[in-house]
C-alpha positions as CSV (number, residue, x, y, z in Angstrom):
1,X,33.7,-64.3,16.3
2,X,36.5,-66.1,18.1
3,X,34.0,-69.5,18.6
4,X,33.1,-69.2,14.8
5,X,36.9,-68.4,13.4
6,X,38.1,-71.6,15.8
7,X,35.2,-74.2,14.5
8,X,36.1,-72.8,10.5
9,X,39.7,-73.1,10.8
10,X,39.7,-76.7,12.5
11,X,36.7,-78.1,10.7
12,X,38.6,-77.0,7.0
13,X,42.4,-77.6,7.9
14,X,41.9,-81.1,10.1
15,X,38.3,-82.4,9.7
16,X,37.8,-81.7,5.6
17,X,38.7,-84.5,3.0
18,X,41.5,-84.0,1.1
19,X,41.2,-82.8,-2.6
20,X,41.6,-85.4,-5.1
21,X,43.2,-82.8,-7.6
22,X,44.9,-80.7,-5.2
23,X,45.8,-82.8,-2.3
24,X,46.1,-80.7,1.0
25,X,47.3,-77.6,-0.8
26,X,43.4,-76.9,-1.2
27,X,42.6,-76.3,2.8
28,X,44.7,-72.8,1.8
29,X,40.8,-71.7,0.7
30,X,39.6,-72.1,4.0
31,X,41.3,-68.6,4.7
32,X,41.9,-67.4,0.9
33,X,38.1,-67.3,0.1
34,X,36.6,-65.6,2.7
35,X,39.5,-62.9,2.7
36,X,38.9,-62.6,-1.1
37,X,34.7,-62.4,0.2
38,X,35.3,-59.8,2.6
39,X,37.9,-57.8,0.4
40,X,35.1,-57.4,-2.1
41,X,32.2,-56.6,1.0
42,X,33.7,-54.3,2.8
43,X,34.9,-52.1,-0.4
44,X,31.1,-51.9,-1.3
45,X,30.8,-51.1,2.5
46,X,33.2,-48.3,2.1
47,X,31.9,-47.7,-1.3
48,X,27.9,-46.8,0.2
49,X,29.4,-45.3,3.4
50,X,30.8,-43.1,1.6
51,X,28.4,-42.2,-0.7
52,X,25.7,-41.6,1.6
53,X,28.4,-39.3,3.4
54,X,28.7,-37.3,0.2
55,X,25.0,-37.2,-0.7
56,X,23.5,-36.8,2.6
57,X,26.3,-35.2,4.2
58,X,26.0,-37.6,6.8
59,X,29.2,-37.3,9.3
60,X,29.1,-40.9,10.6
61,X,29.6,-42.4,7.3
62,X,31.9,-40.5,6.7
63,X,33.9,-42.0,9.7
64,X,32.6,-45.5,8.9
65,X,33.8,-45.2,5.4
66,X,37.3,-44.3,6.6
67,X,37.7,-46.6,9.2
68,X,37.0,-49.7,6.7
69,X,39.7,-49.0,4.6
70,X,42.4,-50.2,6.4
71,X,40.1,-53.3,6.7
72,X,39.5,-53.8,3.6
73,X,43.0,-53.6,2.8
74,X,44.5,-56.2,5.1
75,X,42.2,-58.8,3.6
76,X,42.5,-57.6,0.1
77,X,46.3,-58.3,1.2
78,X,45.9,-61.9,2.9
79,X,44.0,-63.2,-0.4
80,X,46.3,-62.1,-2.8
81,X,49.2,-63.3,-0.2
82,X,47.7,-66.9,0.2
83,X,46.4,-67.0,-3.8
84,X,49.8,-66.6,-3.9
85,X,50.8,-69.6,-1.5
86,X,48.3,-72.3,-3.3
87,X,49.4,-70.6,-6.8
88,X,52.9,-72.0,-6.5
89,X,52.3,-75.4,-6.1
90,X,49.2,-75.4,-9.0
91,X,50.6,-73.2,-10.7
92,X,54.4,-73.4,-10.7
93,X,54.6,-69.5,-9.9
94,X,53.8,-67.4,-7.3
95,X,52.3,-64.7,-9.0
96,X,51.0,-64.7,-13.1
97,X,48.9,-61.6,-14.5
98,X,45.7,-63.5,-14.3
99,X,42.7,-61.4,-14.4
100,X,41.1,-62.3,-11.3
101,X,44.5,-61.7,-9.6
102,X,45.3,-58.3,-11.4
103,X,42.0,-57.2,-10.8
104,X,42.5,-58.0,-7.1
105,X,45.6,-56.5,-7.3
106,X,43.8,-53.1,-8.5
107,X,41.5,-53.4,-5.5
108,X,44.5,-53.0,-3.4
109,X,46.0,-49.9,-4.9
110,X,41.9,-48.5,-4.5
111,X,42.3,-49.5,-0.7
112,X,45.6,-47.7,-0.3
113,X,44.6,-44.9,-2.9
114,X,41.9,-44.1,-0.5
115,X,43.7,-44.1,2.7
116,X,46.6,-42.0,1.1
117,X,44.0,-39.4,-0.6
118,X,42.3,-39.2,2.8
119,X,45.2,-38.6,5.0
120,X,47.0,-36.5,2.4
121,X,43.9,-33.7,2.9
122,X,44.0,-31.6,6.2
123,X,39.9,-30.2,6.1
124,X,38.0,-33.5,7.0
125,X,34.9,-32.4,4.9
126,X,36.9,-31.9,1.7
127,X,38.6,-35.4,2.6
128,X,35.4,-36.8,2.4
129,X,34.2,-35.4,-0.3
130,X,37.6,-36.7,-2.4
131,X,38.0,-40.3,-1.1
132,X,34.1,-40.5,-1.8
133,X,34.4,-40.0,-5.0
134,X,37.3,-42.3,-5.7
135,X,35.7,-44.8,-4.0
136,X,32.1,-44.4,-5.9
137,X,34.0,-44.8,-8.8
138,X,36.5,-47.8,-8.5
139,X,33.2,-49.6,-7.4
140,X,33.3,-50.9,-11.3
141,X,35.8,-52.8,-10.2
142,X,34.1,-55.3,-8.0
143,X,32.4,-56.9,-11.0
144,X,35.1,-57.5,-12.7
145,X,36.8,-59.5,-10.1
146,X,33.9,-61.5,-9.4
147,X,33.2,-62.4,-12.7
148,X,36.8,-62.1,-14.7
149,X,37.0,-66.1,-14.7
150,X,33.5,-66.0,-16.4
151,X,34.3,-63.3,-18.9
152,X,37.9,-64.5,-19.7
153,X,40.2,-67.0,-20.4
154,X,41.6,-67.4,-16.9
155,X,44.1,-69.7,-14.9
156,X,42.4,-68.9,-11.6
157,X,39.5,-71.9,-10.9
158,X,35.4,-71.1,-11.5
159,X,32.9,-71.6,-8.9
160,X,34.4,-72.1,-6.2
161,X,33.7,-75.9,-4.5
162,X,32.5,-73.6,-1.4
163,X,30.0,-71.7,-3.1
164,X,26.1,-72.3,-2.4
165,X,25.7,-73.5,-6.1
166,X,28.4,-76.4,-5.6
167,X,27.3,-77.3,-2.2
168,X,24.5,-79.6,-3.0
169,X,28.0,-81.7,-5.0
170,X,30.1,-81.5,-1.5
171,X,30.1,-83.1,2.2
172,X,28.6,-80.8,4.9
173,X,32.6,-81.1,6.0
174,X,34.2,-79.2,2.9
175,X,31.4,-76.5,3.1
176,X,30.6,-75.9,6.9
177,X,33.9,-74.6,8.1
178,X,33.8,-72.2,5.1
179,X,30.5,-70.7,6.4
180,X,31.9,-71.1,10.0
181,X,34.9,-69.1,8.6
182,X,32.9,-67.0,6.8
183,X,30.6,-66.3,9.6
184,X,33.6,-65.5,11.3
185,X,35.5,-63.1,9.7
186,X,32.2,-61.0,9.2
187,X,32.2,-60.5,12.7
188,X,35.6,-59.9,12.9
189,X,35.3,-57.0,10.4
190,X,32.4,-55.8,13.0
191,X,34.3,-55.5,15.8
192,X,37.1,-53.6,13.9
193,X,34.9,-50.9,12.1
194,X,33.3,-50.4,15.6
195,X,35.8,-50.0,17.3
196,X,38.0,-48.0,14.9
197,X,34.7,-45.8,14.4
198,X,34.4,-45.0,18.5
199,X,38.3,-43.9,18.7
200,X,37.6,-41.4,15.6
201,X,34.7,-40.1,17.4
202,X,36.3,-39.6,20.3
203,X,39.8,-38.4,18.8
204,X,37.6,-35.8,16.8
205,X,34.8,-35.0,18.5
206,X,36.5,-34.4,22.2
């Protein structure tokens, strides 16, 4: 993970081109993107974790579900603060009630709605059962960030230029440190969910 976040980070803040539109205010998306990726993967994480916890009454999940919350939050939190970094110098403002931004914004309040509902309920089961729910539901909301810039009128940019459909129209050097990166952060979330997952067993279970 370390290896993987080092490469990504050098590769897009020293080795990249600069933007001819956005000068080096673009290498903010070497960290903005993925965090915006992984805000949107682990709430479907949490989402089926918890679902299979409520269907299958599977303990684990359960656990798994609750301990990517926090997770999912922090990066929810770093895209919207670093959107709002590149938006002021694009934009002229650090925050407008774009749709892709608003919509990440909601995904916030679902990370913290679920963390508050789930501590807020002493009987673990019925804590479950609750947060599940909340997060089966605000699920519909992951499709509308993803394709808000498709399905409105939006200042936030399209395809991104380090998708897989523009990399055919960009230098291995833009889009390799945004898979290294990517890569990266993947891992990252890994080793956190595991090892938040081990203390709750332990802290419960003995």
């Amino acid at each position: 993970t370390l290896i993987f976040m080092v490469a990504g980070l050098y590769g897009g803040l020293f080795y990249a081109p600069t933007d001819y539109q956005q000068g080096e205010s673009f290498r903010i998306i070497y960290v903005h993107v993925p965090a915006a990726w992984m805000s949107m993967f682990i709430y479907i994480v949490m989402a089926v974790s918890a679902a299979i916890g409520l269907i299958w009454r599977i303990k684990l999940a359960d656990i798994v579900a609750a301990s990517s919350a926090p997770i999912g939050a922090s990066f929810t939190f770093l895209a919207l603060a670093t959107g709002s970094l590149w938006g002021k110098p694009m934009w002229g403002a650090w925050w407008v009630w774009d749709a892709r931004l608003t919509s990440e914004l909601v995904l916030l309040f679902l990370y913290m709605g679920f963390m508050g509902l789930h501590a807020a309920i002493d009987d673990q089961r019925n804590a479950s059962r609750a947060t599940a729910v909340l997060a089966i539901v605000g699920v519909i909301n992951i499709p509308i960030i993803h394709f808000s810039v498709e399905w409105w009128n939006t200042l936030h940019q399209g395809v991104s230029d380090l998708s897989a459909s523009n990399q055919g129209a960009n230098p291995p050097s833009v889009w390799v440190p945004a898979v290294l990166t990517g890569c990266g952060v993947i891992g990252l979330y890994l080793l956190a969910v595991i090892l938040r997952t081990r203390n709750e067993i332990l802290r419960t279970e003995y």
